[in-house]
JSON list of C-alpha atoms in Angstrom, two decimals:
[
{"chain": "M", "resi": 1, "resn": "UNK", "atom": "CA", "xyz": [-7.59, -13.20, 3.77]},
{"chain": "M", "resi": 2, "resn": "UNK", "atom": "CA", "xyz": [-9.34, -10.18, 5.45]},
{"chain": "M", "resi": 3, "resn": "UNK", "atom": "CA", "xyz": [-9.00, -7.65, 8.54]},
{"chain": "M", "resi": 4, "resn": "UNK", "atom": "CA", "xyz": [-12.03, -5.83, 9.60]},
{"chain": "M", "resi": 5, "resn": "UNK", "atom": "CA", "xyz": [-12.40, -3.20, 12.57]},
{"chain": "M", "resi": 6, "resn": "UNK", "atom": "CA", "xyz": [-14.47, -0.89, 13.13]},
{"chain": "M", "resi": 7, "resn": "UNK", "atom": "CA", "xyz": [-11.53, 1.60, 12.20]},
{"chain": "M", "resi": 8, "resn": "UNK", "atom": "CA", "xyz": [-10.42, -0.23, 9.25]},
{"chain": "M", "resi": 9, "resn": "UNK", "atom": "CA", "xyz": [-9.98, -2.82, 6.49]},
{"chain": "M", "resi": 10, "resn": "UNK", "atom": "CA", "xyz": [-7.76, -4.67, 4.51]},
{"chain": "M", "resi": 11, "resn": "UNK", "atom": "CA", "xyz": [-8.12, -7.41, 1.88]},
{"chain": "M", "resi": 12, "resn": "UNK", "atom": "CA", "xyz": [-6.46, -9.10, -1.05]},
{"chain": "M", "resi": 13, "resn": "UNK", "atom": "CA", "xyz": [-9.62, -9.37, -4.13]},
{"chain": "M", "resi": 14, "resn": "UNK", "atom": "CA", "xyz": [-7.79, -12.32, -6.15]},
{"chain": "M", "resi": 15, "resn": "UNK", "atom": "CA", "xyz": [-10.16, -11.92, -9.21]},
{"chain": "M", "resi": 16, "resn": "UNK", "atom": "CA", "xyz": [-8.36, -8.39, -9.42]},
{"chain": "M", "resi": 17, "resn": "UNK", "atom": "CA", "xyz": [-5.39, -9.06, -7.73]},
{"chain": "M", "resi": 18, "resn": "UNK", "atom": "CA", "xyz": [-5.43, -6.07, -5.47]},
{"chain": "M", "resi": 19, "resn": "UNK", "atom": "CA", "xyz": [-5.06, -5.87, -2.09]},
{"chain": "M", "resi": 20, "resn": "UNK", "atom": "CA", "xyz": [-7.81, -3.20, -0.80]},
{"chain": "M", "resi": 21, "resn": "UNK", "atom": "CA", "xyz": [-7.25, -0.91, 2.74]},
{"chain": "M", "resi": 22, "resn": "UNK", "atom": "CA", "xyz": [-9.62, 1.43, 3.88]},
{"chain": "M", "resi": 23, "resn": "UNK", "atom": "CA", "xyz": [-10.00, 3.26, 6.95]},
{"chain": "M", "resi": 24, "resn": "UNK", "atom": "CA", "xyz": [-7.56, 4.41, 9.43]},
{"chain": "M", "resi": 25, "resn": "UNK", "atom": "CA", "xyz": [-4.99, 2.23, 10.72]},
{"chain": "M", "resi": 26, "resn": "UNK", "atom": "CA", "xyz": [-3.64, 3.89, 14.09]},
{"chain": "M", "resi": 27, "resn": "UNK", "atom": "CA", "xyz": [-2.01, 0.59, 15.16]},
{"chain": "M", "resi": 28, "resn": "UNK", "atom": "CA", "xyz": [0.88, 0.66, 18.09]},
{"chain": "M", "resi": 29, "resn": "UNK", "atom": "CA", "xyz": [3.78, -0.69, 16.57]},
{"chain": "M", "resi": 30, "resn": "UNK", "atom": "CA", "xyz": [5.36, -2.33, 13.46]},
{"chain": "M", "resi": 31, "resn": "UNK", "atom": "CA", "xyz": [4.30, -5.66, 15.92]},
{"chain": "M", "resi": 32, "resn": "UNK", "atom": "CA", "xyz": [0.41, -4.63, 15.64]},
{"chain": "M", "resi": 33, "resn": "UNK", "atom": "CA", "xyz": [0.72, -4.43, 11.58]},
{"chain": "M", "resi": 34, "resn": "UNK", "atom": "CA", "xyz": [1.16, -8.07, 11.60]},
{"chain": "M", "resi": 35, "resn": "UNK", "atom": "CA", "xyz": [-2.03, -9.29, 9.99]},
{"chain": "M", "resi": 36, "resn": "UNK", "atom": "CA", "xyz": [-1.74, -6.24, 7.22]},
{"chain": "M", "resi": 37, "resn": "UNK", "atom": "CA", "xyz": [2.09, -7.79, 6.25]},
{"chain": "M", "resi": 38, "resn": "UNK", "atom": "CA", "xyz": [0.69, -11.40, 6.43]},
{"chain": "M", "resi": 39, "resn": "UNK", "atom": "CA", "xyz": [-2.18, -9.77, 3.75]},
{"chain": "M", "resi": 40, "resn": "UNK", "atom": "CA", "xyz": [0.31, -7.89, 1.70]},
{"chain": "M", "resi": 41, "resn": "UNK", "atom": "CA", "xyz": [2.29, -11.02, 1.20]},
{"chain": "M", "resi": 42, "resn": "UNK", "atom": "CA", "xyz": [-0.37, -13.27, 0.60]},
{"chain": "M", "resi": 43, "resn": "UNK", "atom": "CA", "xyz": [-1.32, -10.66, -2.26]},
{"chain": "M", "resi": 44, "resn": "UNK", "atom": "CA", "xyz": [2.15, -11.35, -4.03]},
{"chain": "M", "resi": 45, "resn": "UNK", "atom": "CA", "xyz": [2.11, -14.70, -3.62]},
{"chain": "M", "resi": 46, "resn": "UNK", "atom": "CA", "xyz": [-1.52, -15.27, -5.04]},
{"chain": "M", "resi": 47, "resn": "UNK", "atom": "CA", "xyz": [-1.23, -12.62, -7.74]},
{"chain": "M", "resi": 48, "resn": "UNK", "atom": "CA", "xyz": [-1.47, -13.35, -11.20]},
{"chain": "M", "resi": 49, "resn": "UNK", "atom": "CA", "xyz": [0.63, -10.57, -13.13]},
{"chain": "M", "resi": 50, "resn": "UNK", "atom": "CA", "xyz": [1.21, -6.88, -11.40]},
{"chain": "M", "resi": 51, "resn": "UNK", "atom": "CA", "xyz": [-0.10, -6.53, -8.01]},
{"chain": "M", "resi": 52, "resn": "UNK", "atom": "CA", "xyz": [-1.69, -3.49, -7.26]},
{"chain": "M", "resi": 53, "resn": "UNK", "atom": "CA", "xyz": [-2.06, -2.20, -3.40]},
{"chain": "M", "resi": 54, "resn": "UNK", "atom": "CA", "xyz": [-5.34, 0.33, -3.63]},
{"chain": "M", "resi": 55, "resn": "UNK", "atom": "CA", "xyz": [-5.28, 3.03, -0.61]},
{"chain": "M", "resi": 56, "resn": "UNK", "atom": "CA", "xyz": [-7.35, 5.31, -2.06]},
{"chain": "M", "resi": 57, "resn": "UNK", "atom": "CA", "xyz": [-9.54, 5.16, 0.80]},
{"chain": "M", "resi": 58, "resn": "UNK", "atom": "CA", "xyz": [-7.00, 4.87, 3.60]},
{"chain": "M", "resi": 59, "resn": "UNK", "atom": "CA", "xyz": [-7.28, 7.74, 5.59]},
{"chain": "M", "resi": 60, "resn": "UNK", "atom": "CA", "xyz": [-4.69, 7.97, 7.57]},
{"chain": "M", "resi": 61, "resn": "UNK", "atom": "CA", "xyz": [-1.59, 5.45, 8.03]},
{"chain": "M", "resi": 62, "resn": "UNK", "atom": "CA", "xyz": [0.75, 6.26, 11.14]},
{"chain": "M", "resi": 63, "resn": "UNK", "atom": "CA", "xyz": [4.69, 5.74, 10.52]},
{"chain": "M", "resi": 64, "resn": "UNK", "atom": "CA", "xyz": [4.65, 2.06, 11.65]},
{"chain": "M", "resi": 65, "resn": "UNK", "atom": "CA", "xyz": [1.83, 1.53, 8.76]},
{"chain": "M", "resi": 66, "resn": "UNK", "atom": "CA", "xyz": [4.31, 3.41, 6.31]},
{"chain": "M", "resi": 67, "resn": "UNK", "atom": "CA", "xyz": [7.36, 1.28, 7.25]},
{"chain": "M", "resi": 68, "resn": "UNK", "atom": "CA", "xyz": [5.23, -1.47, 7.10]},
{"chain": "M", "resi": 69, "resn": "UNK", "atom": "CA", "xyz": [4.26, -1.10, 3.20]},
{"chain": "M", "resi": 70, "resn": "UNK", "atom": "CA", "xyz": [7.90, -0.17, 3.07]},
{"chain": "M", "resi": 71, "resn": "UNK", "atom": "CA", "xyz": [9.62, -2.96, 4.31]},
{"chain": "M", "resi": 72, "resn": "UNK", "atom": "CA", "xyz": [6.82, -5.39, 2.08]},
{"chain": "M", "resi": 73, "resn": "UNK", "atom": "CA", "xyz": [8.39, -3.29, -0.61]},
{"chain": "M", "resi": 74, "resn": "UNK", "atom": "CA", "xyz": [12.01, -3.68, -0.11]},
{"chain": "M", "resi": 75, "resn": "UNK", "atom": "CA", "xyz": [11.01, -7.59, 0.46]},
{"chain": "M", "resi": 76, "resn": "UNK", "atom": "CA", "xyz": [9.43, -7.88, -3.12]},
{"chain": "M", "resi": 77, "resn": "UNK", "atom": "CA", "xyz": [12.20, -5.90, -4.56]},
{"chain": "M", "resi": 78, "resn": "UNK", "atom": "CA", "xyz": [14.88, -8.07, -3.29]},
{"chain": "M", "resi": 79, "resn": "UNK", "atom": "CA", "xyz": [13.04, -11.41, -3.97]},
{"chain": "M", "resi": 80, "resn": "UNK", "atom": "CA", "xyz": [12.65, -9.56, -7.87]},
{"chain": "M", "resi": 81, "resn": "UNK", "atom": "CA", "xyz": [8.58, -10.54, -7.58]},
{"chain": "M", "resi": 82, "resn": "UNK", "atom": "CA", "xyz": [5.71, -9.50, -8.98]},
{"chain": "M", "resi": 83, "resn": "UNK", "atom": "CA", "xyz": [5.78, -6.22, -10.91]},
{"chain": "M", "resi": 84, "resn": "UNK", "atom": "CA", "xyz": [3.27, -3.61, -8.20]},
{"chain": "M", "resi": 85, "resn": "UNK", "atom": "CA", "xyz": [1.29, -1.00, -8.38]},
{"chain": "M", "resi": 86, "resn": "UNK", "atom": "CA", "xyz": [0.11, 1.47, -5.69]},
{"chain": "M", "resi": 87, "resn": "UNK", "atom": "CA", "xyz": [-2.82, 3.54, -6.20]},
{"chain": "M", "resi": 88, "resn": "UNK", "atom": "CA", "xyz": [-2.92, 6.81, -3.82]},
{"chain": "M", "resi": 89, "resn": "UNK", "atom": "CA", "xyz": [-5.59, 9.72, -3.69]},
{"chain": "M", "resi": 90, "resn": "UNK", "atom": "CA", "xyz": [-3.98, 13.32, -3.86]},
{"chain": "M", "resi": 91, "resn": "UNK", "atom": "CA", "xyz": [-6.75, 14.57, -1.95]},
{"chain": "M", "resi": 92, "resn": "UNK", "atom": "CA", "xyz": [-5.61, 12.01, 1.22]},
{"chain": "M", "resi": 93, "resn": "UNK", "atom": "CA", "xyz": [-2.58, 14.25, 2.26]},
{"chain": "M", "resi": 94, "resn": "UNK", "atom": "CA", "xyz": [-0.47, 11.63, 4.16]},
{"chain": "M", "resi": 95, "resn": "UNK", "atom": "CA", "xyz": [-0.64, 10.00, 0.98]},
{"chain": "M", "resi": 96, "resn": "UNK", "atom": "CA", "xyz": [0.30, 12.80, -1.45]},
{"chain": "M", "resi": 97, "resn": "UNK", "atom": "CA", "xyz": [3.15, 13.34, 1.09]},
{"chain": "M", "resi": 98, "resn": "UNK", "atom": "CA", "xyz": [4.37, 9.74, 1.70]},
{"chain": "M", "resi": 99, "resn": "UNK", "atom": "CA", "xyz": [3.08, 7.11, -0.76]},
{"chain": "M", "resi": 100, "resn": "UNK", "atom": "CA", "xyz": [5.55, 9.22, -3.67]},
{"chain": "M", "resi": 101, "resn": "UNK", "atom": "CA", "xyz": [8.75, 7.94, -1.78]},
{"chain": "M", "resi": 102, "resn": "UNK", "atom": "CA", "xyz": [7.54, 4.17, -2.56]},
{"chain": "M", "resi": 103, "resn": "UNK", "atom": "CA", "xyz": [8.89, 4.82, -5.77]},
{"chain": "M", "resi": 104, "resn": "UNK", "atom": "CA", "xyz": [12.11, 5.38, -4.33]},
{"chain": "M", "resi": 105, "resn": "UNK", "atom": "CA", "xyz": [12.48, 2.15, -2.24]},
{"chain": "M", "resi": 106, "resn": "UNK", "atom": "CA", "xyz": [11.99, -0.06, -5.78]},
{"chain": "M", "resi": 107, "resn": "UNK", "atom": "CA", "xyz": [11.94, 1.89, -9.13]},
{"chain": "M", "resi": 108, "resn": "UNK", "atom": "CA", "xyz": [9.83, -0.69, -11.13]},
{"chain": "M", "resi": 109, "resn": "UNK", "atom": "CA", "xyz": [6.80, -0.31, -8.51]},
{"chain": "M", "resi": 110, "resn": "UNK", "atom": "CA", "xyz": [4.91, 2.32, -10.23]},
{"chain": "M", "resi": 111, "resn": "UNK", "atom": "CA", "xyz": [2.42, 4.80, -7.87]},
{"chain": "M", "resi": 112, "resn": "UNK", "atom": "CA", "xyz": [-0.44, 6.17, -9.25]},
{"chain": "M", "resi": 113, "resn": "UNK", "atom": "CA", "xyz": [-3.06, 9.05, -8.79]},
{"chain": "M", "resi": 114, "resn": "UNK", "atom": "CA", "xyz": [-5.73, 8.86, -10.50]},
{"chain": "M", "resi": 115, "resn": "UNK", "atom": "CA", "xyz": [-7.64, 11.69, -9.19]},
{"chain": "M", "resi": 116, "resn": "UNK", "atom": "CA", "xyz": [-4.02, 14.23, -9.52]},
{"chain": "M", "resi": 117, "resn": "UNK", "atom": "CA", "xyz": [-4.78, 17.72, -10.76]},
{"chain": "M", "resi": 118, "resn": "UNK", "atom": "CA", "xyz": [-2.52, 20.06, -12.32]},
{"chain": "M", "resi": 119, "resn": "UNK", "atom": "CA", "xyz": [-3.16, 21.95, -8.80]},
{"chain": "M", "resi": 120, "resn": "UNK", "atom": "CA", "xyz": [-1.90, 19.15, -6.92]},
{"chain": "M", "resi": 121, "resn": "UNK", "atom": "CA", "xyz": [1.64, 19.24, -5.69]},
{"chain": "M", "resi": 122, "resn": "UNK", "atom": "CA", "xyz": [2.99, 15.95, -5.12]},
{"chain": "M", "resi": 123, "resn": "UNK", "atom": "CA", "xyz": [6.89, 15.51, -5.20]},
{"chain": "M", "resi": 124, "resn": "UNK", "atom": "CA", "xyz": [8.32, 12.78, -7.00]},
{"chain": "M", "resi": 125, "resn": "UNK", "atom": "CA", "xyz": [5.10, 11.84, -9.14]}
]
């Protein structure tokens, strides 16, 4: 399954069992982030072992994007699925701001940056 705009792109790569968004996603409401959830949980449900969610090279994610991923978290957590992994860029801000509190909504979901400097001050990571 895939979404492709001219703004953005998301899309679950079974052979690595990732799903991949890029882009910006400026969408209205939690309504409009339909298609990303249906992606998300197509991810987990395909994935052989840990599922990893790459946003290195998501821009920008309004809230309703953020409680989206969030409340696909808090699903997996309470159905006890899939170990997850979610793989942020420090240099993105929103996500060296946001994508730390993951963490906090399941502890076994680990978040990763793989480009983190000792400069780089990102709270809870």
């Amino acid at each position: 399954m895939e979404v492709k705009t001219d703004e953005y792109a998301a899309s679950f790569i079974e052979a690595e069992n990732t799903v991949l968004m890029t882009g910006s996603m400026r969408l209205q409401n939690l309504a409009a982030y339909e298609e990303i959830k249906k992606i998300l949980k197509d991810g987990l449900d395909r994935s052989q072992g840990q599922l990893t969610i790459d946003i290195r090279g998501l821009n920008f994610l309004n809230s309703s994007g953020i409680t989206t991923i969030s409340l696909f978290i808090i699903e997996a957590r309470n159905k006890k699925t899939t170990p997850m992994r979610i793989l942020g860029s420090a240099k993105i801000s929103w996500q060296a701001k946001s994508a730390a509190n993951f963490h906090k909504l399941w502890n076994e979901i680990i978040v990763d940056f793989p480009d983190k400097t000792p400069e780089d001050n990102i709270p809870g990571v």
